[in-house]
Amino acid sequence: MMRSGVLRLILVRLAVAVPLLLVISFGVFSLVHMAPGDPVRALLGTRPSDPETLAALRERYHLDDPLVVQYGKWLGQVLQGDLGRSINGNRLVLSSIKERAGVTIYLLLVSTAIVLAAGIALGMLAAFRRGGRLDRFVVMFGVFGISSPAFVTGIFLLYVFGVVLGWFPTFGAGRGFLDRFWHLTLPSLALALSIMAIVVKITRASMIEVMDRDYVAFARARGVSTTRITLSYILRNALIPVVTAGGIIVIGFLANAIYVEVTFALPGLGSLIVDSVQRRDIPLIQGTTLVLACFVVLVNLLVDVIYTLIDPRIRFSRVES
Amino acid sequence: MTAIASVTTSQPLPLLRVRDLTISAGGHAITTGTNLELARGETIAIVGESGSGKSLTAKAIARLLPPAVTAAGSISYDGQDLMALPEREMRQIRGRRLSMMLQDPFTMLNPLMKSGLHIAEMLRDRPEFRDRTAMNAEVARRLGEVGITDPDVAERMPFQLSGGMSQRVAMAAALARDPELLIADEPSTALDVTTQAEIIALLKRVQKKRGMSLILITHNLRLAFSTCDRIYVMYAGSLLEVGSARAVEDDPFHPYTLGLLLSEPPAEKRVARLIAIRGQVPRADEVAGRCTFADRCDWAKDKCRAGMPPLIEQAPGRFGACIRRNEIAAEMRDLRGAALETATVALSAPPSDKPLLRAANIVKEYSGRSGTVVRALKGVSIEIGPGESVGLVGESGSGKTTLGRTLVGLETPTSGAIEIAGIGASKFSAMSAVDRTATRRTIQMVFQDPYSTLNPRHSVRRSLTEALRTIGRFTKAERDARVAELLREVSLPESYAERRPSSLSGGERQRVSIARSLAVNPKILVCDEPVSALDVSVQAQILNLFKRLQQELGLSYLFITHDLAVVRQVADRIYVLYLGEIVEQGSAEEVIARPKHPYTQRLISSIPR
């Protein structure tokens, strides 16, 4: 009954996600029409405007059909994995994205790991030393991190650890797992620092709240070991709001990844977006935006599922007493 | 050496001996020099009202005080000084040698852990329970000890359990390592009356069977008398009286203990006026260095305020902290005797044929989870005559609050008819503005929690004039005169008009909220548990206020409560509501003396005697 409950929840959330994705895809689709001037011109970019190319573009994007039909046909192609070809270089948008996604995913994973490990640890530490010097330092450090933009933190890290100390490379993504890790340490750190304060603050606040709860006092009164109280009683209950904030955190990462990738000259999705916007490469903008939007929706879905897994109150239905 | 001492002295060494325990927070004293002793297998009660320091004393014994609170003195447990133990060693003592359970069953268990695990985690370090089957069997056996026979309960999450069930699981968890001493901090207060009696009986049974010592922390003197061997009465941080339960009940040595006994409304009869203790419970540091009770005591003399009277042995095994004990003993006994002999008072109003309020077949449904319909009220009919006081008795979930809110128009019934002073008032939103105003002037409500029903930012004057505004325009002079009159009616000084709720005690706040509901000169007051959030000594004052107001203003009451003794004091007639249905009705005297429905019988047998 429990497993089917989770399954049902996933299905319900997916059903909610579908209309959301449709709205997003419509927004992405309309980019062509929102660009100033004739859509054909926008799609033409810097290519020579000979009649043949123009006709091919009209044909490719069904620009002569009514808007709804255009959208339907475009969506049909997208669903088959055809995101069109970029204007510059005439490459498949999908393969550009595939090529670039690896770096960004790696960056996100490493940053998430740093944020969760360090953020939760610092939050716990601050909560246990509530009001003390360490607590104030951690909170101040977090505020400092969140109030300086990721690219500023990035340049700072680059200067100190890359240029002055020379411990880490200053650009590029590296090849192979370890080399890539070495290359991506500073960018991940910059990204993590920009968001860490949220995790620290939420963890700290919810730890402090949970520590005052009756069930913690009752566990102490029965002589339950400190380790068990910290992990099973305090941390497990305190993490629920942290997981809820997980969606916001990953989305915050995506926004900041754009700056970080540019700062560290990393060939990821963020720098791909910046490039495509600079070159007014509309198919490429459409493709990357759509992929990122889907990613955000999926992350939120994942957070919801994790949330139900760790909080049984949602899984079980309440028994009337 | 301790072994020799216990052989040579006739008295065996007590299991627990607390000497000069002083608890303080931020430089303020919370308790002063508490001495306490507990023998093996003995049951004692620490009785006190809010702010007496009883709970913190219990926490100090288990060394579980909150970080900002400190304790000094000595706590000797089986010859070992607990105060000197490092926290690491104290952890070995907790659970194994002394254990503690808290008040609120709904917050005591880890919400993310199955209830059985709370017991299993305590047994894990024992090799014989390594095996899963053996462990499950042991958990089932432990649950059986606290009266849970359904093996499925171990697999449930805490939020799936009722209050009584959670409290049982918590008890089994607290006892899992077989401690010699259990401290139970108000273990039954948050529960329904019938469940309360069950939990206390269970606690007592388990204590006897195990030969365990028990410290019961409670505000309820009757409960303490019926459960414990000896009683410690605590007030504003100091012990005022210690003695065996029987002796204290028969002949209290301290005026405060007597006051508490007299304040408790008797369930078996109705008295004209309860003998209330005046004033309110002070903070411990406000009354330091003198008799803490002197300001509220009718026998206080200057010498009571000259210094703090010590707790001295005034009879074998009886300790009291009243220096005038010998002078006033006879007067105290007379007062007690007079109170016991007070005759039952007749009905406050003769039943009339034309009711002021009539509710017929009220049904209230809520939509629950996934489309199910919850029926809170299943066709309830009640009537209230002019000047009549009616009690509505039921436990949580019976629908009694829903009915009260429906009558004053805070909820709309799903079906059924309400008529108030001849005006149909089933659906407030469908009434004409004139009718609605008229009805609001007829019926008003007093809520349970005086802390949340007054706007903390408004002065008392503003709260009262705001209520006046609903019935028309008044000049400033008229308004001021009415505010002064209202404060006088509820026995508050006029200067209170400028106060804000934060500077008022619970009893004073409840007086202000009563004054507010009286502002429009209503004919009926619906009072939802109006005294259950108050201390016993204050509760009697408010009940007396309700009685006086009824006589002076000719009010009708609908008194919603779970407490039969309270309802006995104010109600002429009683309706017993059980699971959304009226299961019994009749005169208060008749229903309490000869209950017919099994639920009412259970309710009455649950009153501690």
PDB file of N, CA, C and O in Angstrom, chain A residues 222-263:
ATOM      1  N   ARG A 222      15.262   9.120  28.378  1.00  0.00           N
ATOM      2  CA  ARG A 222      15.337   7.661  28.430  1.00  0.00           C
ATOM      3  C   ARG A 222      16.768   7.174  28.228  1.00  0.00           C
ATOM      4  O   ARG A 222      17.013   5.978  28.137  1.00  0.00           O
ATOM      5  N   GLY A 223      17.709   8.088  28.089  1.00  0.00           N
ATOM      6  CA  GLY A 223      19.095   7.686  27.951  1.00  0.00           C
ATOM      7  C   GLY A 223      19.475   7.173  26.576  1.00  0.00           C
ATOM      8  O   GLY A 223      20.408   6.396  26.445  1.00  0.00           O
ATOM      9  N   VAL A 224      18.780   7.594  25.525  1.00  0.00           N
ATOM     10  CA  VAL A 224      19.164   7.236  24.159  1.00  0.00           C
ATOM     11  C   VAL A 224      20.519   7.891  23.869  1.00  0.00           C
ATOM     12  O   VAL A 224      20.780   9.006  24.313  1.00  0.00           O
ATOM     13  N   SER A 225      21.394   7.185  23.135  1.00  0.00           N
ATOM     14  CA  SER A 225      22.756   7.691  22.955  1.00  0.00           C
ATOM     15  C   SER A 225      22.774   8.985  22.153  1.00  0.00           C
ATOM     16  O   SER A 225      21.898   9.234  21.325  1.00  0.00           O
ATOM     17  N   THR A 226      23.806   9.798  22.401  1.00  0.00           N
ATOM     18  CA  THR A 226      23.894  11.110  21.747  1.00  0.00           C
ATOM     19  C   THR A 226      23.927  10.978  20.226  1.00  0.00           C
ATOM     20  O   THR A 226      23.290  11.743  19.512  1.00  0.00           O
ATOM     21  N   THR A 227      24.699   9.989  19.739  1.00  0.00           N
ATOM     22  CA  THR A 227      24.792   9.809  18.300  1.00  0.00           C
ATOM     23  C   THR A 227      23.416   9.546  17.709  1.00  0.00           C
ATOM     24  O   THR A 227      23.028  10.123  16.707  1.00  0.00           O
ATOM     25  N   ARG A 228      22.690   8.646  18.375  1.00  0.00           N
ATOM     26  CA  ARG A 228      21.382   8.288  17.853  1.00  0.00           C
ATOM     27  C   ARG A 228      20.424   9.486  17.920  1.00  0.00           C
ATOM     28  O   ARG A 228      19.646   9.719  16.998  1.00  0.00           O
ATOM     29  N   ILE A 229      20.493  10.259  18.998  1.00  0.00           N
ATOM     30  CA  ILE A 229      19.615  11.433  19.102  1.00  0.00           C
ATOM     31  C   ILE A 229      19.958  12.416  17.988  1.00  0.00           C
ATOM     32  O   ILE A 229      19.069  12.930  17.302  1.00  0.00           O
ATOM     33  N   THR A 230      21.283  12.625  17.772  1.00  0.00           N
ATOM     34  CA  THR A 230      21.675  13.592  16.752  1.00  0.00           C
ATOM     35  C   THR A 230      21.216  13.148  15.369  1.00  0.00           C
ATOM     36  O   THR A 230      20.672  13.946  14.612  1.00  0.00           O
ATOM     37  N   LEU A 231      21.429  11.875  15.041  1.00  0.00           N
ATOM     38  CA  LEU A 231      21.116  11.430  13.680  1.00  0.00           C
ATOM     39  C   LEU A 231      19.628  11.121  13.483  1.00  0.00           C
ATOM     40  O   LEU A 231      18.985  11.689  12.621  1.00  0.00           O
ATOM     41  N   SER A 232      19.081  10.222  14.309  1.00  0.00           N
ATOM     42  CA  SER A 232      17.711   9.754  14.056  1.00  0.00           C
ATOM     43  C   SER A 232      16.646  10.719  14.547  1.00  0.00           C
ATOM     44  O   SER A 232      15.532  10.725  14.043  1.00  0.00           O
ATOM     45  N   TYR A 233      16.969  11.475  15.574  1.00  0.00           N
ATOM     46  CA  TYR A 233      15.945  12.364  16.133  1.00  0.00           C
ATOM     47  C   TYR A 233      16.071  13.772  15.576  1.00  0.00           C
ATOM     48  O   TYR A 233      15.134  14.312  15.011  1.00  0.00           O
ATOM     49  N   ILE A 234      17.280  14.359  15.734  1.00  0.00           N
ATOM     50  CA  ILE A 234      17.400  15.774  15.349  1.00  0.00           C
ATOM     51  C   ILE A 234      17.589  15.919  13.835  1.00  0.00           C
ATOM     52  O   ILE A 234      16.774  16.538  13.162  1.00  0.00           O
ATOM     53  N   LEU A 235      18.667  15.290  13.305  1.00  0.00           N
ATOM     54  CA  LEU A 235      19.002  15.542  11.902  1.00  0.00           C
ATOM     55  C   LEU A 235      17.878  15.098  10.969  1.00  0.00           C
ATOM     56  O   LEU A 235      17.483  15.817  10.063  1.00  0.00           O
ATOM     57  N   ARG A 236      17.339  13.909  11.207  1.00  0.00           N
ATOM     58  CA  ARG A 236      16.351  13.379  10.283  1.00  0.00           C
ATOM     59  C   ARG A 236      15.130  14.295  10.214  1.00  0.00           C
ATOM     60  O   ARG A 236      14.602  14.575   9.141  1.00  0.00           O
ATOM     61  N   ASN A 237      14.689  14.793  11.364  1.00  0.00           N
ATOM     62  CA  ASN A 237      13.545  15.702  11.362  1.00  0.00           C
ATOM     63  C   ASN A 237      13.912  17.068  10.798  1.00  0.00           C
ATOM     64  O   ASN A 237      13.101  17.712  10.144  1.00  0.00           O
ATOM     65  N   ALA A 238      15.168  17.481  11.061  1.00  0.00           N
ATOM     66  CA  ALA A 238      15.567  18.823  10.632  1.00  0.00           C
ATOM     67  C   ALA A 238      15.779  18.891   9.128  1.00  0.00           C
ATOM     68  O   ALA A 238      15.686  19.956   8.530  1.00  0.00           O
ATOM     69  N   LEU A 239      16.054  17.720   8.497  1.00  0.00           N
ATOM     70  CA  LEU A 239      16.372  17.750   7.073  1.00  0.00           C
ATOM     71  C   LEU A 239      15.159  17.948   6.182  1.00  0.00           C
ATOM     72  O   LEU A 239      15.302  18.302   5.018  1.00  0.00           O
ATOM     73  N   ILE A 240      13.961  17.728   6.727  1.00  0.00           N
ATOM     74  CA  ILE A 240      12.771  17.828   5.873  1.00  0.00           C
ATOM     75  C   ILE A 240      12.683  19.203   5.192  1.00  0.00           C
ATOM     76  O   ILE A 240      12.561  19.271   3.972  1.00  0.00           O
ATOM     77  N   PRO A 241      12.796  20.310   5.945  1.00  0.00           N
ATOM     78  CA  PRO A 241      12.759  21.601   5.249  1.00  0.00           C
ATOM     79  C   PRO A 241      13.940  21.813   4.308  1.00  0.00           C
ATOM     80  O   PRO A 241      13.794  22.508   3.307  1.00  0.00           O
ATOM     81  N   VAL A 242      15.100  21.183   4.611  1.00  0.00           N
ATOM     82  CA  VAL A 242      16.251  21.346   3.727  1.00  0.00           C
ATOM     83  C   VAL A 242      15.958  20.711   2.375  1.00  0.00           C
ATOM     84  O   VAL A 242      16.247  21.280   1.316  1.00  0.00           O
ATOM     85  N   VAL A 243      15.354  19.509   2.402  1.00  0.00           N
ATOM     86  CA  VAL A 243      15.014  18.834   1.150  1.00  0.00           C
ATOM     87  C   VAL A 243      13.987  19.656   0.378  1.00  0.00           C
ATOM     88  O   VAL A 243      14.071  19.802  -0.835  1.00  0.00           O
ATOM     89  N   THR A 244      13.023  20.218   1.103  1.00  0.00           N
ATOM     90  CA  THR A 244      12.007  21.035   0.441  1.00  0.00           C
ATOM     91  C   THR A 244      12.665  22.195  -0.294  1.00  0.00           C
ATOM     92  O   THR A 244      12.229  22.589  -1.371  1.00  0.00           O
ATOM     93  N   ALA A 245      13.740  22.721   0.308  1.00  0.00           N
ATOM     94  CA  ALA A 245      14.419  23.841  -0.326  1.00  0.00           C
ATOM     95  C   ALA A 245      15.344  23.364  -1.445  1.00  0.00           C
ATOM     96  O   ALA A 245      15.872  24.171  -2.203  1.00  0.00           O
ATOM     97  N   GLY A 246      15.530  22.027  -1.555  1.00  0.00           N
ATOM     98  CA  GLY A 246      16.450  21.476  -2.550  1.00  0.00           C
ATOM     99  C   GLY A 246      16.143  21.946  -3.958  1.00  0.00           C
ATOM    100  O   GLY A 246      17.050  22.248  -4.736  1.00  0.00           O
ATOM    101  N   GLY A 247      14.858  22.038  -4.299  1.00  0.00           N
ATOM    102  CA  GLY A 247      14.446  22.489  -5.624  1.00  0.00           C
ATOM    103  C   GLY A 247      14.962  23.883  -5.902  1.00  0.00           C
ATOM    104  O   GLY A 247      15.590  24.149  -6.938  1.00  0.00           O
ATOM    105  N   ILE A 248      14.738  24.775  -4.931  1.00  0.00           N
ATOM    106  CA  ILE A 248      15.174  26.164  -5.096  1.00  0.00           C
ATOM    107  C   ILE A 248      16.690  26.214  -5.281  1.00  0.00           C
ATOM    108  O   ILE A 248      17.208  26.983  -6.078  1.00  0.00           O
ATOM    109  N   ILE A 249      17.373  25.343  -4.509  1.00  0.00           N
ATOM    110  CA  ILE A 249      18.826  25.359  -4.543  1.00  0.00           C
ATOM    111  C   ILE A 249      19.343  24.980  -5.928  1.00  0.00           C
ATOM    112  O   ILE A 249      20.161  25.679  -6.522  1.00  0.00           O
ATOM    113  N   VAL A 250      18.807  23.874  -6.493  1.00  0.00           N
ATOM    114  CA  VAL A 250      19.287  23.423  -7.797  1.00  0.00           C
ATOM    115  C   VAL A 250      18.963  24.458  -8.868  1.00  0.00           C
ATOM    116  O   VAL A 250      19.771  24.741  -9.764  1.00  0.00           O
ATOM    117  N   ILE A 251      17.776  25.083  -8.750  1.00  0.00           N
ATOM    118  CA  ILE A 251      17.413  26.096  -9.734  1.00  0.00           C
ATOM    119  C   ILE A 251      18.335  27.306  -9.607  1.00  0.00           C
ATOM    120  O   ILE A 251      18.794  27.875 -10.604  1.00  0.00           O
ATOM    121  N   GLY A 252      18.662  27.649  -8.356  1.00  0.00           N
ATOM    122  CA  GLY A 252      19.610  28.740  -8.134  1.00  0.00           C
ATOM    123  C   GLY A 252      20.960  28.417  -8.766  1.00  0.00           C
ATOM    124  O   GLY A 252      21.615  29.278  -9.355  1.00  0.00           O
ATOM    125  N   PHE A 253      21.348  27.128  -8.668  1.00  0.00           N
ATOM    126  CA  PHE A 253      22.603  26.691  -9.282  1.00  0.00           C
ATOM    127  C   PHE A 253      22.593  26.945 -10.769  1.00  0.00           C
ATOM    128  O   PHE A 253      23.564  27.428 -11.339  1.00  0.00           O
ATOM    129  N   LEU A 254      21.474  26.598 -11.435  1.00  0.00           N
ATOM    130  CA  LEU A 254      21.394  26.732 -12.887  1.00  0.00           C
ATOM    131  C   LEU A 254      21.624  28.176 -13.278  1.00  0.00           C
ATOM    132  O   LEU A 254      22.395  28.470 -14.189  1.00  0.00           O
ATOM    133  N   ALA A 255      20.940  29.096 -12.571  1.00  0.00           N
ATOM    134  CA  ALA A 255      21.072  30.505 -12.914  1.00  0.00           C
ATOM    135  C   ALA A 255      22.517  30.957 -12.725  1.00  0.00           C
ATOM    136  O   ALA A 255      23.084  31.650 -13.573  1.00  0.00           O
ATOM    137  N   ASN A 256      23.112  30.532 -11.605  1.00  0.00           N
ATOM    138  CA  ASN A 256      24.473  30.971 -11.325  1.00  0.00           C
ATOM    139  C   ASN A 256      25.509  30.265 -12.190  1.00  0.00           C
ATOM    140  O   ASN A 256      26.585  30.802 -12.419  1.00  0.00           O
ATOM    141  N   ALA A 257      25.167  29.039 -12.653  1.00  0.00           N
ATOM    142  CA  ALA A 257      26.116  28.281 -13.473  1.00  0.00           C
ATOM    143  C   ALA A 257      26.480  29.076 -14.719  1.00  0.00           C
ATOM    144  O   ALA A 257      27.604  28.997 -15.216  1.00  0.00           O
ATOM    145  N   ILE A 258      25.519  29.849 -15.237  1.00  0.00           N
ATOM    146  CA  ILE A 258      25.783  30.647 -16.430  1.00  0.00           C
ATOM    147  C   ILE A 258      26.975  31.573 -16.194  1.00  0.00           C
ATOM    148  O   ILE A 258      27.927  31.595 -16.961  1.00  0.00           O
ATOM    149  N   TYR A 259      26.934  32.304 -15.068  1.00  0.00           N
ATOM    150  CA  TYR A 259      28.046  33.225 -14.767  1.00  0.00           C
ATOM    151  C   TYR A 259      29.342  32.471 -14.561  1.00  0.00           C
ATOM    152  O   TYR A 259      30.404  32.858 -15.044  1.00  0.00           O
ATOM    153  N   VAL A 260      29.245  31.384 -13.778  1.00  0.00           N
ATOM    154  CA  VAL A 260      30.457  30.655 -13.408  1.00  0.00           C
ATOM    155  C   VAL A 260      31.127  30.067 -14.641  1.00  0.00           C
ATOM    156  O   VAL A 260      32.353  30.150 -14.807  1.00  0.00           O
ATOM    157  N   GLU A 261      30.326  29.513 -15.547  1.00  0.00           N
ATOM    158  CA  GLU A 261      30.918  28.911 -16.755  1.00  0.00           C
ATOM    159  C   GLU A 261      31.625  29.966 -17.584  1.00  0.00           C
ATOM    160  O   GLU A 261      32.701  29.717 -18.140  1.00  0.00           O
ATOM    161  N   VAL A 262      31.026  31.158 -17.668  1.00  0.00           N
ATOM    162  CA  VAL A 262      31.671  32.224 -18.434  1.00  0.00           C
ATOM    163  C   VAL A 262      32.948  32.667 -17.732  1.00  0.00           C
ATOM    164  O   VAL A 262      34.002  32.796 -18.351  1.00  0.00           O
ATOM    165  N   THR A 263      32.874  32.839 -16.397  1.00  0.00           N
ATOM    166  CA  THR A 263      34.047  33.290 -15.645  1.00  0.00           C
ATOM    167  C   THR A 263      35.221  32.331 -15.806  1.00  0.00           C
ATOM    168  O   THR A 263      36.352  32.745 -15.993  1.00  0.00           O
TER     169      THR A 263
END
